[in-house]
Short mmCIF file of C-alpha atoms and ligand atoms in Angstrom, two decimals:
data_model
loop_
_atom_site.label_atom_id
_atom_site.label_comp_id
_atom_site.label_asym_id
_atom_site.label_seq_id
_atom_site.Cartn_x
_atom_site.Cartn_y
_atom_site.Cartn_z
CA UNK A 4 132.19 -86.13 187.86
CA UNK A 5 131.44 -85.43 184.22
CA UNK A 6 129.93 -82.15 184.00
CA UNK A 7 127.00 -83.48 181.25
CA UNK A 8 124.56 -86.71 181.05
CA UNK A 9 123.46 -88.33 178.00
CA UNK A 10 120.69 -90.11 177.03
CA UNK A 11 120.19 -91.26 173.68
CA UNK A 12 117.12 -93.94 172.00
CA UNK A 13 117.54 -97.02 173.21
CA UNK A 14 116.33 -100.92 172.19
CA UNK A 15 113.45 -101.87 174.47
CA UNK A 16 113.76 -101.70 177.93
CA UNK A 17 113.45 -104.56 180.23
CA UNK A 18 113.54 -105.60 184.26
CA UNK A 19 113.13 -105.46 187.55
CA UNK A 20 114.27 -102.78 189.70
CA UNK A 21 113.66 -101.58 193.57
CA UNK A 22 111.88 -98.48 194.13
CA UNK A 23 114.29 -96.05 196.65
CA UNK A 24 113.48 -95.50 199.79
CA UNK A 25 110.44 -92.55 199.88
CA UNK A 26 111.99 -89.31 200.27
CA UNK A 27 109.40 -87.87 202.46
CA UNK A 28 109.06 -91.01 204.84
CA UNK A 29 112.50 -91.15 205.43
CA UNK A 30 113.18 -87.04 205.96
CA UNK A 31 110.23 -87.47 208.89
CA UNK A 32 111.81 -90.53 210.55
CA UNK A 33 114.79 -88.62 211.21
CA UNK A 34 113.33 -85.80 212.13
CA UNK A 35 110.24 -87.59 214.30
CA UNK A 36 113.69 -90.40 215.74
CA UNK A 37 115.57 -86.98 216.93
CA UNK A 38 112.28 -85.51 218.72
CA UNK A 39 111.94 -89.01 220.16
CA UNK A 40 112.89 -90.31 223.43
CA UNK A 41 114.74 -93.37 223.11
CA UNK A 42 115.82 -95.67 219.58
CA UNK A 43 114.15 -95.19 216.07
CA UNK A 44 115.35 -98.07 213.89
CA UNK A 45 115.15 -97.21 210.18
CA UNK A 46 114.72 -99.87 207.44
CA UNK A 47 115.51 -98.53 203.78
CA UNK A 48 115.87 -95.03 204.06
CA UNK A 49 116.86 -93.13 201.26
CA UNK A 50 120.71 -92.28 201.05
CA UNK A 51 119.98 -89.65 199.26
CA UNK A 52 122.03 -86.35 199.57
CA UNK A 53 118.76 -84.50 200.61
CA UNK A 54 117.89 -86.77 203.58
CA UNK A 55 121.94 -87.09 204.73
CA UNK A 56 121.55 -83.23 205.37
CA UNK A 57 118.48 -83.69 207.43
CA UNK A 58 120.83 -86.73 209.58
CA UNK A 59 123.67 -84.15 209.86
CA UNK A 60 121.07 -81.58 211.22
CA UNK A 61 119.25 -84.36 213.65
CA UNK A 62 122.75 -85.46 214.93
CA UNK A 63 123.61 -81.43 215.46
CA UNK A 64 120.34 -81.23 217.32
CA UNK A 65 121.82 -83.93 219.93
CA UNK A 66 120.19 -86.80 218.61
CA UNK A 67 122.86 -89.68 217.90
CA UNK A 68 122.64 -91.03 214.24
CA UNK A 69 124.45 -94.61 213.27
CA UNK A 70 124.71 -96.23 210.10
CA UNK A 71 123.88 -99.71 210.65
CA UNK A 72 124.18 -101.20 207.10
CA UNK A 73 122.79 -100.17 203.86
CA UNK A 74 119.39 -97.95 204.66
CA UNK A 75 119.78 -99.68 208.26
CA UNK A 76 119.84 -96.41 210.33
CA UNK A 77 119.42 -96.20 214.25
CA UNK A 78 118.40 -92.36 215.38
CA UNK A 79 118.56 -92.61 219.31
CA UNK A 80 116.35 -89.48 220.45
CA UNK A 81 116.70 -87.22 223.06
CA UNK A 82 113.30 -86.49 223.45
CA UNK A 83 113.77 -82.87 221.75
CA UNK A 84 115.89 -81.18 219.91
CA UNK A 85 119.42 -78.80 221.79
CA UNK A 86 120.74 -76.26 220.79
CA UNK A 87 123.12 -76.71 217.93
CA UNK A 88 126.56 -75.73 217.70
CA UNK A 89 126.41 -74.25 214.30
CA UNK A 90 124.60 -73.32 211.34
CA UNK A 91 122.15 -76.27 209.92
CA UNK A 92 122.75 -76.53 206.43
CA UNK A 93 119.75 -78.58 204.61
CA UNK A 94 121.44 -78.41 201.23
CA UNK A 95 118.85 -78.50 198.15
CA UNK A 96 115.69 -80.00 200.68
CA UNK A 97 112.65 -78.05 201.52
CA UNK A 98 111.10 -80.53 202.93
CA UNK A 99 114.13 -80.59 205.10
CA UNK A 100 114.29 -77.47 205.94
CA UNK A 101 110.73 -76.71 206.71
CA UNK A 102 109.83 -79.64 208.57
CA UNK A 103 113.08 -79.24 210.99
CA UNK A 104 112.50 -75.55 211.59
CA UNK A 105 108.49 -76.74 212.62
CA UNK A 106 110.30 -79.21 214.54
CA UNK A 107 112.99 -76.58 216.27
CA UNK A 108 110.23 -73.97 216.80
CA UNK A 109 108.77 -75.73 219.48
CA UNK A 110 112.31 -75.83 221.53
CA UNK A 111 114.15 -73.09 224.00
CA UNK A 112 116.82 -72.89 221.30
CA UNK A 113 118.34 -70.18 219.01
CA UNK A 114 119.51 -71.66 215.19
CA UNK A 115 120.00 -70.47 211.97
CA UNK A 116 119.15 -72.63 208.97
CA UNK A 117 120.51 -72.14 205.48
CA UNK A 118 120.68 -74.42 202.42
CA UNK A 119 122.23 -74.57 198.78
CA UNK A 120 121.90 -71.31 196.03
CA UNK A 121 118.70 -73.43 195.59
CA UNK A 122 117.15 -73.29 198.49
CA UNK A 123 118.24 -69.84 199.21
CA UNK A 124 115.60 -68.53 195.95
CA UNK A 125 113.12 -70.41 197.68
CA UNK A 126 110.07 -69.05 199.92
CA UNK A 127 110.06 -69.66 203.50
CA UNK A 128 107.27 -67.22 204.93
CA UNK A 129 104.76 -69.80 204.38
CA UNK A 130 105.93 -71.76 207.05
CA UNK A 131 107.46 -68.46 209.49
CA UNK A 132 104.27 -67.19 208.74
CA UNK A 133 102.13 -69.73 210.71
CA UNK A 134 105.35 -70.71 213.13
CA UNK A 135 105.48 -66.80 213.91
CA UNK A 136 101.81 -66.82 215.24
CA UNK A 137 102.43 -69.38 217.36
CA UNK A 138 105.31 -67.55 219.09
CA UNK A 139 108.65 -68.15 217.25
CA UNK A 140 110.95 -65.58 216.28
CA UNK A 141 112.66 -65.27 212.88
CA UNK A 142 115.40 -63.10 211.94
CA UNK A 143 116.04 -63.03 208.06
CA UNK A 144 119.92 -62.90 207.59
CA UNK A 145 119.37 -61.78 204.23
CA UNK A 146 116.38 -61.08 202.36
CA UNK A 147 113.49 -61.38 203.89
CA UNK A 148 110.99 -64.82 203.28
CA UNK A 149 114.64 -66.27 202.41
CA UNK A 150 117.43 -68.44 203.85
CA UNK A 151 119.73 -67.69 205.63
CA UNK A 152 117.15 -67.34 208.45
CA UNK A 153 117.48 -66.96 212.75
CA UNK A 154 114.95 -68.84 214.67
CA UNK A 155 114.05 -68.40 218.27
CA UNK A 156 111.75 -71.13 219.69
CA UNK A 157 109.76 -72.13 222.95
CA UNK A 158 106.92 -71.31 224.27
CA UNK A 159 104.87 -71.52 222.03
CA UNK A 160 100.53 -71.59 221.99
CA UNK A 161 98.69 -73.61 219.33
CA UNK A 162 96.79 -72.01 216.38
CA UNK A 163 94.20 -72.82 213.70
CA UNK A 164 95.67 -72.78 210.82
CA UNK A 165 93.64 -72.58 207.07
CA UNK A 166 95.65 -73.84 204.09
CA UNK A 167 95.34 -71.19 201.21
CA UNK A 168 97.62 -73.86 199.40
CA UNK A 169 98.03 -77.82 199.64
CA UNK A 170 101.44 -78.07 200.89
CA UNK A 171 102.22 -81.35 203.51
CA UNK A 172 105.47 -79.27 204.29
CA UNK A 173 103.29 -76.14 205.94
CA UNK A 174 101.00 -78.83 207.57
CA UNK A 175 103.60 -80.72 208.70
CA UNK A 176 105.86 -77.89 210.08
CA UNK A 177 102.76 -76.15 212.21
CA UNK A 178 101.99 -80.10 213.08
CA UNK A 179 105.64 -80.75 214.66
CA UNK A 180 105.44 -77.02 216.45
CA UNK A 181 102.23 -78.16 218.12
CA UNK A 182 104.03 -80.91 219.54
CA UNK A 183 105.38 -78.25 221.80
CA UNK A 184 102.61 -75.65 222.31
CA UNK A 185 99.97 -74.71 224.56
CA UNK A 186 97.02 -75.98 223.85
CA UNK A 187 95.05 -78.16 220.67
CA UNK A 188 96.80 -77.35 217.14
CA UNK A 189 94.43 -77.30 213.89
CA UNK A 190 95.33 -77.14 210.49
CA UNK A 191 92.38 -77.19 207.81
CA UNK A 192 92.91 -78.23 204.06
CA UNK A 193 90.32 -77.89 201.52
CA UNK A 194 92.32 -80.57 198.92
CA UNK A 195 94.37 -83.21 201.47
CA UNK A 196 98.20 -83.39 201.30
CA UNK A 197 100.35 -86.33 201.73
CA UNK A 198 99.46 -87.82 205.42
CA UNK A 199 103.13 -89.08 206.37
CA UNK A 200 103.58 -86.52 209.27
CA UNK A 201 100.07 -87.35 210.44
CA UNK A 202 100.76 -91.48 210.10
CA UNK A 203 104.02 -91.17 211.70
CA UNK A 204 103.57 -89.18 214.67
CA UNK A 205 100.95 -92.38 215.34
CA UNK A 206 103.24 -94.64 215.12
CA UNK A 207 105.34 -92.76 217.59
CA UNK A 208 102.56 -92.76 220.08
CA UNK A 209 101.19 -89.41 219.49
CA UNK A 210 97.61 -88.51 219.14
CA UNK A 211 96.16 -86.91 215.77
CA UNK A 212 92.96 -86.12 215.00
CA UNK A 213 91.19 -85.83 211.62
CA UNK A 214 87.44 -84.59 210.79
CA UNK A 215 86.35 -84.40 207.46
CA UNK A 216 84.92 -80.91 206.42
CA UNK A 217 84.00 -80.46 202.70
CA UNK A 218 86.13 -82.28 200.68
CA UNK A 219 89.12 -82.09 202.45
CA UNK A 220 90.05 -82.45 206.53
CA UNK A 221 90.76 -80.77 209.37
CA UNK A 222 94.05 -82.62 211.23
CA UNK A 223 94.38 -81.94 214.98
CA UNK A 224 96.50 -82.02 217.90
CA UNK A 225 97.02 -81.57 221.52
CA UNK A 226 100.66 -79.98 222.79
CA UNK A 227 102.58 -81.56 225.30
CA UNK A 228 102.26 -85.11 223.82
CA UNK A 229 106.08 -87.14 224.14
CA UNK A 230 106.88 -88.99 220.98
CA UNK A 231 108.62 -92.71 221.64
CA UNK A 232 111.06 -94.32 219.47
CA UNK A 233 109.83 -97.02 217.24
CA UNK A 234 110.73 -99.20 213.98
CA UNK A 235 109.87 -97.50 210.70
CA UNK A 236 110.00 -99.58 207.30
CA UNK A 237 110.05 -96.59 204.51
CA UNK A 238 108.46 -98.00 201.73
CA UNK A 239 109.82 -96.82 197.74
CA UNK A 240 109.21 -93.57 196.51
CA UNK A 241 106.64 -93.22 193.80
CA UNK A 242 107.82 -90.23 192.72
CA UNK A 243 111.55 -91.77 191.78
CA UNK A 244 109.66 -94.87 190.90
CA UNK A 245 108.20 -92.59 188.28
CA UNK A 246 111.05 -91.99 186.05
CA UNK A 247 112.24 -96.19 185.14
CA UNK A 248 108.38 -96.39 184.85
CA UNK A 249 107.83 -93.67 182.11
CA UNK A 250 110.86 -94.97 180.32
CA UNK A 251 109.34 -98.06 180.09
CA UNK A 252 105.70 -96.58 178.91
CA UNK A 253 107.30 -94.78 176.33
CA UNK A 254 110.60 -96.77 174.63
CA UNK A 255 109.09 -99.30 172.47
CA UNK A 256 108.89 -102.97 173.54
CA UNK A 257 110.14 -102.09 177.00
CA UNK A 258 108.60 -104.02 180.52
CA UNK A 259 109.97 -102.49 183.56
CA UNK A 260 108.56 -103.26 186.83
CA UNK A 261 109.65 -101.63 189.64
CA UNK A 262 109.13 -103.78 192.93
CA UNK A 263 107.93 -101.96 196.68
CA UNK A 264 106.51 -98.65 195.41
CA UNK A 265 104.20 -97.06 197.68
CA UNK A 266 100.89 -96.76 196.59
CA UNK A 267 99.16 -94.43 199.53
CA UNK A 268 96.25 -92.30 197.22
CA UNK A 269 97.73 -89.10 198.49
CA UNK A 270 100.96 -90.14 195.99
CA UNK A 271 99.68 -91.52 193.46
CA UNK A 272 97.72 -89.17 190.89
CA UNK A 273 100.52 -89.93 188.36
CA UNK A 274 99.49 -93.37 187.89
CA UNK A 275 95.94 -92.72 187.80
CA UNK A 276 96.40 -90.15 185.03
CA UNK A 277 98.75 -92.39 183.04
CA UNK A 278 96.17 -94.99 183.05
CA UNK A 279 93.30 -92.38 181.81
CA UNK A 280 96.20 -91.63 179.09
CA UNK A 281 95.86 -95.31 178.21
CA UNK A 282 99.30 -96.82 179.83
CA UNK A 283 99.60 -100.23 180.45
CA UNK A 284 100.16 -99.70 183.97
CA UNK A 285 99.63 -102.90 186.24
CA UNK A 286 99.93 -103.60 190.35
CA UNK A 287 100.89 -106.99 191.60
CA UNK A 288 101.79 -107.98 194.96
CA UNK A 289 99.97 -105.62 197.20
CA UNK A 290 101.11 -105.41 200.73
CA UNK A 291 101.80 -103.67 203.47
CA UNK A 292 104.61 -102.06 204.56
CA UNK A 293 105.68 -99.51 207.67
CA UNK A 294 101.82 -98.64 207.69
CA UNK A 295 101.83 -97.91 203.95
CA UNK A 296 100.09 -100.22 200.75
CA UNK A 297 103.28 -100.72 198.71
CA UNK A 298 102.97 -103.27 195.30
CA UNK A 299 105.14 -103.82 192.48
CA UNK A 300 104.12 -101.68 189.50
CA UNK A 301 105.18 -102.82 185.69
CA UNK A 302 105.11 -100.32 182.70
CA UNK A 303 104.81 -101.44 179.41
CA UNK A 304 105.33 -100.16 176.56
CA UNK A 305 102.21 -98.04 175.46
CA UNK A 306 99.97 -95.77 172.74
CA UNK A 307 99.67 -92.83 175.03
CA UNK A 308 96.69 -90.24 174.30
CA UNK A 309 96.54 -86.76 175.48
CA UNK A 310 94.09 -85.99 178.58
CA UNK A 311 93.14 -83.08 181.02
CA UNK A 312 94.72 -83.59 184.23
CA UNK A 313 92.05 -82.02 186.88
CA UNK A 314 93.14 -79.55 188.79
CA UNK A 315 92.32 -80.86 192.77
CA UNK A 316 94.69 -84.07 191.57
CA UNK A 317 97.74 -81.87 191.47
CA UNK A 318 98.34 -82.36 195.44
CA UNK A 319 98.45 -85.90 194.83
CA UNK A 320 101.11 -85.32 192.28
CA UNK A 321 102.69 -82.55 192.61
CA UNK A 322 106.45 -83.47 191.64
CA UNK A 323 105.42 -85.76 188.91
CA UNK A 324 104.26 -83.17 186.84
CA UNK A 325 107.76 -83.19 184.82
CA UNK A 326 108.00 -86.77 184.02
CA UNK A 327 104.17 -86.52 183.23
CA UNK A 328 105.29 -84.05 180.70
CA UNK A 329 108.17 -86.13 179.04
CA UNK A 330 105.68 -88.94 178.32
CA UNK A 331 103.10 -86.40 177.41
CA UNK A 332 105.47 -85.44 174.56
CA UNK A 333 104.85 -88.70 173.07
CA UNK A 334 101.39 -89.18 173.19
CA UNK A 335 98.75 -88.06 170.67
CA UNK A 336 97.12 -84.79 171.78
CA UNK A 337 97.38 -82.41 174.20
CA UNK A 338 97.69 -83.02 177.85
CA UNK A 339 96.23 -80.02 179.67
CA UNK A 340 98.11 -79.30 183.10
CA UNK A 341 96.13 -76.52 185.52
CA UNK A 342 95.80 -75.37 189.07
CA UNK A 343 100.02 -75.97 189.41
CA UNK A 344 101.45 -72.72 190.36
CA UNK A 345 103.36 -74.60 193.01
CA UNK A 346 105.18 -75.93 190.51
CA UNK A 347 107.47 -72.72 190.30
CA UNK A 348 108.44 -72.53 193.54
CA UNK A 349 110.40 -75.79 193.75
CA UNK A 350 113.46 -76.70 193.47
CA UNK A 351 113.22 -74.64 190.05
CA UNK A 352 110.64 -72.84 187.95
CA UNK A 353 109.21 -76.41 186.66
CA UNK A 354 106.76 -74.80 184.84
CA UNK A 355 109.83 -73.04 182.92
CA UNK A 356 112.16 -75.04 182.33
CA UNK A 357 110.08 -78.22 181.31
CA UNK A 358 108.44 -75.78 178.61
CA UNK A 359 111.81 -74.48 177.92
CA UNK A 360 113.21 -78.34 177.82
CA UNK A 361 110.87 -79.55 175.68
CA UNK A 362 110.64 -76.95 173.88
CA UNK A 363 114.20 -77.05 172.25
CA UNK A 364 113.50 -81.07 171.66
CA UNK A 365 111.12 -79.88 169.37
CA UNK A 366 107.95 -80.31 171.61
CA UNK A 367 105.03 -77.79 171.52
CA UNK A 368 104.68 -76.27 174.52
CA UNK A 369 101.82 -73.63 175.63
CA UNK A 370 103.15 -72.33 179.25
CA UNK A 371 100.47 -70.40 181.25
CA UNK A 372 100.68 -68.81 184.56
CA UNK A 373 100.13 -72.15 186.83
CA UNK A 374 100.08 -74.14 184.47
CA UNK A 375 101.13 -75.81 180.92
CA UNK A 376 99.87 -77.69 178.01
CA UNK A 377 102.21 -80.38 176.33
CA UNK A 378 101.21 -81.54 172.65
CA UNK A 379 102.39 -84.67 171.96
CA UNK A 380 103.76 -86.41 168.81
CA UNK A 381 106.95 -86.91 167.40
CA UNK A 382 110.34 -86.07 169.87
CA UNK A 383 112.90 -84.51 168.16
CA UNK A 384 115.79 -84.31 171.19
CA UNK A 385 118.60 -83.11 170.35
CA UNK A 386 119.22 -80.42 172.49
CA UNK A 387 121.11 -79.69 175.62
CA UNK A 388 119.04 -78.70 178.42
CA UNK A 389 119.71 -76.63 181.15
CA UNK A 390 118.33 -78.00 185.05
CA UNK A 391 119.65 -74.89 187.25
CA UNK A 392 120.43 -78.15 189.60
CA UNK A 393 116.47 -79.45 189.62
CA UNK A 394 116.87 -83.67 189.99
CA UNK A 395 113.80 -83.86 188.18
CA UNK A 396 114.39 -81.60 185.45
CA UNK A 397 117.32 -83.74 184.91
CA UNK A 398 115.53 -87.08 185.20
CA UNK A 399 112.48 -85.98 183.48
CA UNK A 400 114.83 -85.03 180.32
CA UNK A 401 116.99 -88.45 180.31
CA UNK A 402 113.99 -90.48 180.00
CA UNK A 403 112.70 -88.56 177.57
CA UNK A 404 115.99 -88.63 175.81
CA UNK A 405 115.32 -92.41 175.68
CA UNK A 406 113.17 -92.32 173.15
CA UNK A 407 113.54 -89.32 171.12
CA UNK A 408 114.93 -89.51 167.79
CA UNK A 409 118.19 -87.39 168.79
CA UNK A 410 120.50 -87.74 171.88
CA UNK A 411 119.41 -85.25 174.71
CA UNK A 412 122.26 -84.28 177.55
CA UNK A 413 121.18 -82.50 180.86
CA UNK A 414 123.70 -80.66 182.90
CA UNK A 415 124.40 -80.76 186.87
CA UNK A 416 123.88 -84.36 186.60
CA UNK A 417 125.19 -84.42 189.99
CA UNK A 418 121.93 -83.32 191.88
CA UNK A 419 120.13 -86.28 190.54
CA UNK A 420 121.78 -87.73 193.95
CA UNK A 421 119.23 -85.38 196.35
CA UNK A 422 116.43 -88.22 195.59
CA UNK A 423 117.58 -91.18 193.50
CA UNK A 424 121.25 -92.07 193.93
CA UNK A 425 122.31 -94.62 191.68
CA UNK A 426 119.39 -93.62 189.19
CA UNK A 427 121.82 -93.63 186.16
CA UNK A 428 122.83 -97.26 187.10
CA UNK A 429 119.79 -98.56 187.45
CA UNK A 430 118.35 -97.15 184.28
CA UNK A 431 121.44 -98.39 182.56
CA UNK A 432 120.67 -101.85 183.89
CA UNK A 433 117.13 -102.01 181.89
CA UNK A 434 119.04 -101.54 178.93
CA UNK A 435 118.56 -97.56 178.83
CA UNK A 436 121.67 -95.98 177.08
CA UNK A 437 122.24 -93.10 179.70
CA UNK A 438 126.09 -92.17 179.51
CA UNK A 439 128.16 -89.25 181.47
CA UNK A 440 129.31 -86.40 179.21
CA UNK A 441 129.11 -84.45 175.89
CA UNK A 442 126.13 -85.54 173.46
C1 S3P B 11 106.70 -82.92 200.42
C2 S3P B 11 105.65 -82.15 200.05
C3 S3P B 11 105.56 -81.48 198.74
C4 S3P B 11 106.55 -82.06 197.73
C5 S3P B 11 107.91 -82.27 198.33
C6 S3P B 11 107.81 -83.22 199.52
C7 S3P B 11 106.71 -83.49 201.78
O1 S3P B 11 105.81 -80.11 198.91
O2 S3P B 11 106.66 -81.21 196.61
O3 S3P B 11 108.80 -82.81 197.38
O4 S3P B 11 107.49 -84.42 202.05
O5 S3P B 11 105.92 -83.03 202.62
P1 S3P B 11 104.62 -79.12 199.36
O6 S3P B 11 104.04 -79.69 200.57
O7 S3P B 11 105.24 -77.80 199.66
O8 S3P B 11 103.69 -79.07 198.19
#
């Protein structure tokens, strides 16, 4: 594979394309299918390279994984994880990672996770942390708070955990340990996460409780509950649906609708912000879908203004803040970004690089400590931007390629495959001119 993408302005976009499958649905019906006694049967999961890690791990975990047709996947549980016979590599995915070592904390087993040079910069000790006071034991291989890590589970007793940050990957971990423990497992947020661990374990026949408390919830559960195999339809991912979407906002004359995109509140902030930024942004067909709203959402072509983006929306849109930046380069203004500090601790320094990328396409760019401010205007491009391997970075920088005046490349194109395989395809089928190597 080339070594380079390259996206250069392009005539107006138009068509219809399907959303993939949602990244985090489809990581937690593996996961939820392996911890499961009995036959999970997955409709359009994402065959992404993030979520085949997490069915490698499942499947080393003694849970048997088939691939029954395109996103057709059967997980036949168990009913808890074994131990594995190696090392579980989760590649680029923290989601991956942290939900399975929730997941494997609750378990008599001994296993070591590690992922890609990615993965390895990122921290873990927010999810040891609260897995350690329940009774696991963690060995860092390396450095502490980073992969490669040892964990020894079982016996665990349930805690009450306080989020001091909005993260459904902490939540979700402590949620799948208290599976296992003694005793009724809390975990408060002041500003809600996504609820897909909470939905699911539902659907698998688990109890979960949730109390309001001020302006957030408290999610509970009681240990020793079995989970049974079920069906799970994973509806499209907003945040991939983002990027064919923005294109279309911002490349003049373009309609792109992108059909099945799920539209639960706890995802969607980008499209509410959008709209306040004065994008054309409809829904049509409403439905529902594997206990999700999903509808088909069409982008056209718009005059985009400059807004403040309040802070307690960032949970609801938390990877979208890069493609919110490459529109934000086009609209009149500034758009004000705050309360984002997670934002650095993802699959790159987002913060960084998207002031760095934008920067050298001749966008203003005012980076602060969690956050950034984008003023918009004219887009230069014409630069070749580094992604240190983030899909969005990547993604985020091709659209905005589309309609710069100069081409833009991005490198490590091939990581663009951890979430939205087939993205360059697809784009190239509304008419965007997105082409592997040099500018
Ligand atoms: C995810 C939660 C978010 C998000 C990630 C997927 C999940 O991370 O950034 O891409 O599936 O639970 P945090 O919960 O750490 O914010």
């Amino acid at each position: 594979m080339p070594a380079h993408l390259t996206a250069r302005r392009s005539p107006a976009l138009a068509g219809r394309m399907r959303a993939p499958g949602d990244k985090s649905i489809s990581h937690r019906a593996l996961i939820l299918g392996a911890m499961a006694t009995g036959v999970t049967d997955i409709e359009g999961l994402l065959e992404g390279d993030d979520i085949l890690a997490t069915a490698r791990a499942v499947e080393a975990f003694g849970a048997t994984v088939e691939r029954l047709g395109e996103g057709r996947w059967r997980v036949t549980g168990q009913g808890g994880f074994q131990q594995p016979a190696g090392t579980i590599d989760c590649g680029n995915a923290g989601t991956g990672v942290r939900l399975l070592m929730g997941a494997a904390a609750g378990y008599p087993i001994t296993v070591t996770f590690d992922g890609d040079a990615s993965l390895r910069k990122r921290p873990m000790k927010r999810v040891t942390g609260p897995l350690a006071d329940m009774g696991a034991r963690f060995d860092w291989q390396g450095v502490e708070d980073r992969l490669p890590v040892a964990v020894a589970g079982g016996d665990l007793s349930a805690i009450d955990y306080v989020q001091t940050v909005a993260s459904a990957q902490i939540k979700s971990a402590i949620l799948l340990a208290g599976i296992n423990a003694d005793g009724v497992t809390t975990v408060a947020e002041a500003e809600p996460s996504r609820d897909h661990t909470e939905r699911m374990l539902r659907a698998f026949g688990v109890e979960v409780g949730v109390l309001p408390i001020d302006g957030g919830w408290r999610v509970s559960l009681k240990g020793g509950q079995t989970l049974t195999g079920t069906a799970v339809a994973v509806p499209g991912d907003p945040s991939s649906a983002a990027f064919p979407l923005a294109a279309g906002l911002i490349v003049p004359g373009s309609e792109v609708t992108v059909q099945g995109v799920m539209l639960n509140p706890l995802r969607t902030g980008l499209f509410e912000t959008w709209r306040e930024m004065g994008a054309d942004l409809t829904v049509s067909n409403r439905r529902m879908a594997g206990g999700e709203e999903i509808g088909d959402v069409s982008a056209r072509h718009s005059k985009l203004k400059g807004v403040i983006v309040p802070p307690d929306r960032a949970a609801s849109m938390i990877d979208e803040y890069p493609v919110l930046a490459a529109t934000a380069a086009f609209a009149d203004g500034a758009t004000v970004m705050r309360g984002i500090g997670e934002m650095r601790v993802k699959e790159s320094d987002r913060i960084a690089l998207m002031a760095m990328g934008l920067t050298s396409c001749g966008v203003r760019v005012e980076e602060e400590p969690t956050g950034f401010t984008v003023f918009g205007g004219s887009v230069r491009g014409g630069a070749a931007v580094p992604t240190h391997g983030d899909h969005r970075i990547a993604m985020s920088h091709l659209v905005l390629g589309l309609a710069a005046v100069e081409a833009v490349t991005v490198d490590e194109p091939g990581m663009i495959a951890t979430s939205f395989p087939g993205f360059v395809e697809l784009m190239r089928g509304l008419g965007a001119e997105i082409a592997w190597g040099e500018r």
